[in-house]
Every structure is written in structure tokens, then in C-alpha cells.
C-alpha positions in Angstrom: -0.6 0.8 -0.3 0.9 3.5 -0.2 0.1 6.8 1.5 1.4 9.1 -1.0 -1.7 11.1 -2.7 -2.2 8.4 -6.0 -2.5 12.1 -7.9 1.0 13.0 -7.3 2.0 9.9 -9.0 -0.1 9.9 -11.8 0.9 13.7 -13.3 4.3 13.3 -11.7 3.9 9.8 -15.0 4.3 13.0 -17.2 0.4 12.7 -18.2 -1.5 15.6 -19.7 -5.2 14.5 -18.9 -6.7 13.3 -16.1 -10.5 12.2 -17.5 -11.0 11.8 -21.6 -14.5 9.9 -22.4 -13.2 7.7 -25.3 -10.1 8.1 -26.7 -11.6 9.7 -29.6 -9.8 13.0 -31.0 -13.4 14.3 -31.4 -13.2 14.0 -27.2 -10.4 16.0 -26.5 -11.4 18.5 -29.4 -15.0 19.1 -27.8 -12.8 19.9 -25.0 -10.5 22.2 -26.3 -13.9 24.0 -28.0 -15.8 24.0 -24.4 -12.6 26.2 -22.9 -11.9 27.9 -25.8 -15.2 29.8 -26.4 -14.1 30.6 -22.0 -10.7 32.4 -23.0 -12.0 34.0 -26.5 -15.3 36.0 -24.0 -12.3 37.0 -22.4 -10.0 40.5 -22.2 -6.6 41.0 -23.6 -4.8 40.4 -21.0 -7.1 39.1 -18.7 -5.8 37.5 -16.1 -7.9 33.5 -14.9 -6.6 30.6 -12.2 -7.5 27.5 -13.0 -8.6 25.2 -9.9 -7.2 21.6 -9.2 -5.3 21.9 -12.5 -3.0 19.3 -12.7 -0.3 19.5 -14.9 -1.9 22.5 -16.2 -4.9 20.4 -19.7 -7.4 23.9 -19.5 -3.9 26.9 -19.6 -3.2 25.4 -22.4 -6.3 24.8 -24.4 -7.3 27.8 -22.9 -4.2 29.7 -24.3 -4.4 27.9 -27.7 -7.2 30.3 -28.1 -6.1 33.2 -26.3 -2.0 33.6 -26.3 -2.5 37.3 -24.3 -4.1 35.5 -20.9 -2.1 36.1 -18.4 -2.7 32.0 -16.4 -2.3 31.1 -12.2 -2.9 27.3 -11.9 -3.0 25.4 -8.7 -3.2 21.4 -6.9 -3.4 19.9 -4.0 -0.6 17.1 -5.8 3.3 17.9 -6.5 2.5 18.3 -10.1 5.0 18.2 -12.7 3.9 19.7 -15.5 8.0 20.9 -16.4 7.5 17.4 -17.5 5.0 18.5 -20.5 7.2 21.5 -21.5 8.6 20.4 -24.7 6.1 19.0 -25.8 2.8 21.7 -24.7 5.2 25.1 -25.0 2.2 27.3 -23.5 3.5 25.8 -20.0 5.7 27.9 -19.4 3.6 30.8 -19.0 1.8 29.1 -16.9 2.4 30.1 -12.9 1.5 26.3 -11.0 0.9 26.1 -7.5 1.6 22.8 -6.5 0.4 21.1 -2.8 -2.2 24.3 -2.9 -5.6 23.2 -1.0 -8.1 24.6 -3.7 -10.0 25.8 0.1 -7.2 28.6 1.3 -6.0 29.9 -1.8 -3.1 32.6 -1.4 -4.2 35.0 -3.4 -5.9 38.2 -2.8 -9.3 39.1 -3.1 -10.6 40.4 -5.9 -8.0 39.3 -7.8 -8.6 37.1 -11.0 -10.5 38.4 -14.5 -12.0 34.3 -14.4 -12.1 30.6 -12.2 -12.5 27.3 -14.3 -11.7 24.6 -13.6 -12.2 20.8 -15.1 -12.7 17.8 -12.9 -11.1 19.5 -9.7 -13.2 21.2 -7.7 -15.7 18.6 -7.5 -12.8 16.4 -5.3 -12.5 19.1 -2.7 -15.7 20.1 0.2 -17.1 22.6 -2.4 -18.6 24.9 0.0 -15.7 25.6 0.5 -14.0 25.8 -2.6 -16.5 27.9 -3.5 -16.4 30.5 -1.7 -12.7 30.8 -2.3 -13.3 30.8 -5.7 -15.7 33.3 -5.4 -13.6 35.3 -2.4 -10.7 36.0 -5.3 -13.3 36.3 -7.8 -13.9 40.6 -9.1 -17.0 41.4 -8.8 -19.2 40.3 -12.5 -16.8 37.4 -12.4 -17.2 35.0 -15.0 -16.5 30.9 -13.1 -17.2 27.7 -16.1 -16.0 24.2 -14.2 -16.4 20.9 -16.6 -17.3 18.7 -14.1 -17.6 14.7 -13.6 -21.1 13.1 -14.8 -22.0 9.7 -12.3 -23.4 8.2 -15.7 -20.8 9.3 -18.2 -18.4 8.3 -20.3 -15.0 9.0 -18.1 -16.7 7.8 -14.7 -18.3 4.5 -15.7 -15.1 2.7 -16.5 -13.3 3.1 -14.6 -15.2 0.7 -12.0 -13.5 -1.9 -14.1 -10.4 -0.3 -14.4 -11.1 -1.0 -10.4 -12.5 -4.7 -10.4 -9.6 -5.3 -12.7 -7.0 -4.5 -10.7 -8.8 -5.6 -7.4 -8.8 -9.2 -9.6 -4.1 -8.4 -10.0 -3.1 -7.6 -6.1 -6.0 -10.3 -4.4 -5.0 -12.4 -1.7 -2.8 -15.0 -3.3 -3.4 -13.5 -7.1 -0.1 -12.7 -10.0 0.9 -9.6 -8.1 2.0 -11.3 -4.5 3.2 -14.0 -6.1 5.1 -11.7 -8.1 6.9 -10.2 -4.3 7.5 -13.6 -3.1 9.5 -14.2 -7.1 11.5 -11.8 -5.8 11.6 -12.2 -2.8 12.9 -15.8 -2.9 9.8 -17.4 -1.4 8.6 -18.5 -4.3 9.0 -19.7 -7.8 9.1 -19.2 -11.3 6.6 -21.9 -12.1 4.7 -21.1 -9.3 4.5 -17.5 -11.0 4.3 -18.7 -14.3 0.6 -20.5 -13.2 -0.3 -17.3 -11.5 -0.4 -15.4 -14.6 -1.5 -18.1 -17.2 -4.5 -18.7 -14.7 -5.1 -14.3 -14.4 -5.6 -14.9 -18.1 -7.6 -17.5 -18.3 -10.1 -15.9 -15.8 -13.2 -14.5 -18.7 -13.0 -11.1 -16.6 -11.9 -7.7 -18.7 -9.0 -6.6 -18.8 -6.6 -3.8 -20.4 -3.4 -3.0 -22.2 -3.2 0.0 -20.0 -3.3 -2.3 -16.6 -3.1 -5.9 -17.7 -0.4 -5.3 -20.6 2.0 -3.3 -18.7 2.0 -5.7 -15.4 3.0 -8.3 -17.7 5.4 -6.7 -19.6 6.9 -5.1 -15.9 6.5 -9.0 -14.9 8.2 -10.1 -17.6 11.4 -7.5 -16.7 11.5 -8.7 -13.3 11.7 -11.4 -14.2 15.2 -11.3 -16.3 16.2 -8.6 -13.9 15.7 -11.3 -10.9 19.3 -13.2 -11.1 21.8 -10.3 -12.3 19.8 -7.4 -10.9 18.1 -8.6 -8.1 17.2 -4.6 -6.3 15.8 -3.2 -9.7 13.6 -6.2 -9.7 12.2 -6.2 -6.1 12.4 -1.8 -6.9 10.1 -3.3 -10.5 7.8 -4.9 -8.7 7.3 -2.9 -5.6 6.5 -0.3 -7.9 4.5 -1.4 -10.2 2.2 -2.5 -7.1 2.3 1.1 -5.9 1.3 2.5 -8.7 -1.7 -0.5 -9.8 -2.9 0.4 -4.9 -2.5 4.0 -6.3 -4.8 4.4 -10.1 -7.3 1.8 -7.6 -7.6 4.7 -5.2 -8.0 7.5 -7.7 -10.3 6.0 -9.8 -12.7 5.3 -6.2 -12.2 8.8 -6.1 -12.7 9.3 -9.6 -16.9 7.9 -8.5 -16.7 8.9 -5.4 -16.2 12.4 -7.0 -19.0 11.9 -10.1 -22.6 14.8 -9.7 -25.8 13.0 -9.9 -28.7 15.2 -11.1 -29.6 15.8 -6.8 -25.7 16.4 -6.1 -25.4 18.7 -9.5 -29.1 21.2 -8.1 -27.1 21.2 -4.3 -23.8 22.4 -6.7 -25.5 25.3 -8.5 -27.1 26.0 -4.8 -23.8 26.3 -2.9 -22.5 28.5 -5.3 -25.9 30.7 -5.6 -25.1 31.4 -2.1 -21.1 31.2 -2.3 -21.4 34.7 -4.1 -22.6 33.2 -7.5 -25.2 34.9 -9.8 -26.8 33.3 -13.3 -25.7 30.2 -11.9 -26.7 27.5 -14.6 -25.4 23.7 -14.6 -26.1 21.2 -17.6 -24.9 18.4 -19.1 -23.0 18.2 -21.4 -22.1 15.4 -24.4 -20.1 14.8 -27.3 -20.9 14.0 -30.9 -24.9 14.7 -32.9 -25.2 10.5 -34.2 -24.2 8.9 -30.8 -23.3 11.5 -27.9 -21.3 10.5 -25.8 -21.9 12.2 -21.9 -18.6 14.9 -20.9 -20.2 15.8 -17.6 -21.9 18.2 -16.2 -21.4 21.9 -16.9 -21.4 24.9 -14.7 -21.6 28.5 -15.8 -22.2 31.1 -13.2 -20.8 35.0 -12.9 -19.4 36.8 -9.3 -21.7 39.0 -7.9 
């Protein structure tokens, strides 16, 4: 088990996007358009704050549409946007604040011309986060949030991945046999048998999880004799990342809003000092639309 923030592990791995409904390019294109519309509505040189920003997916989309924006980005995790700087050069223009609680922002009152967040604010104590967002916004300034929907194409697949990880990490499962092998408490034949049993199980398996684990096990087997310490570190790291990913996806599932909780969030925004508050379901595609999440729009009173 790991006590490290699972989101820190995720961002430190060099990810920009945390939650896309599918790998279809139209999903990301829709989200980019969602933020471009907001960016194009801002004045030249406007100062924006992105909450729970991760490695800066929203700032990248905003700056692609309006290069004049000045963006600050905060996240509770120890994020690593520098790892993506070569691929996304506009990240160098963003002022990042890692390990920063969105319920306790290090900014003066009425500092910003707009606030954004993508799949982030719903993880925090929502009333407190909304009050802080209202505090740092100028009167009349807009806030736009993209939030998890409990029926979306992002949240539903999380259940399958969590089950996949549970199968890998269960007592006497494949990961347990791997640990025994690298500690010289189990034989290679036992590890191979556990691998066959796992692969023969009809439960769903993904390239992202099971495929990478199988590739990692092959490296551990190759390293065990000549580089035992490296093999042990690799096996331990695999387990750590599996547990962290399960925790991350469980948090995602818990944070997702149904219709009732979306309405409560809307009321919390009004109580925090926002007006013209609307929250609506957002879809991608025309023929077979995919549910992306909830979009909340509001203005600071």
C-alpha cells in the first residue's frame, strides 16, 4: 500500500489529461472548444485562475485560443508540468502552485478576471472551494467548471478498471506471486501458473493495466538473477502504482455528480456569492452522443 497522494503519482508520471471520455480525438476536440469559447470571451491580458489544474490541461487549451491570458494554476498534488514543457510550450507561461488547497488560496481578494476548473472542484469540499473562488474573483467575473457526471463515459469505465486492479492485487493473486518470486520465497513456475490463471479468467483486461503489468513481470524475471535489487524495486513500484490508480479511480467515482448533487452544487454556488448560475449536461457527438460531464457557468456578484 502507498500513503502518497495517488494524484501526485499520476501527474509525476507525465500525464497532461486525467479524464477523457474515450481515446477518440473528438472528445478532446470538444473539451478544447469548450475552453476556447471561454478564453475568447475574456479581455486581452485577463488574469485567470485554474483550480485543481493537474499538469495544466485547461491552461494549454485556454492559451491556444487566447495567447494574451495570464494564468495561475493550483493543485493539491505535487504536480510536474515541467515534464511536458517540450511538448506543450505554453506551459512555461503558466504560474503553477503545487500542493495548494483550493479551499485556502494564496491570493488577494478580487484578484482574478475568471476562474476555471476541469474535473477538479468536485473532489474538494465544494462549499468551501466555491467560497474561495468567489473571494478571489472580481465582481462580475465569470466562472466555468467542467465536472464529473456519474453516468458519463469517463466514470463508468472506472468500475471495470478498479475490478481489474482488485483481481491483480487480491491475496494469492498475480502481484502477490510476483512479490514472493523477487524475494526468493516462490518459484518461477508458481509465478507463471498465477499468470496463466489470471489471463485465463474471463474478466475484462486492458492494455493500460494488465498489458503493462505483464510487460513489467517479464522485465522482473529478466532482472532477478543479475539485478535483484532492480527487480525488487520494479515489482514494488508496480504494486504501488496499481494501488494508487485504484484509489484515484475510486475518488473519481465518489466525486461524480448525479442530478441531485449537481443541483446542490448549483445552490452552493449561489450561496457562495455567484449569480446567473446554470449547470447542464455536456455531450460529444451528434449521431451517438457521449456524455462528458456537467458544465457549470456562473458570474461573481
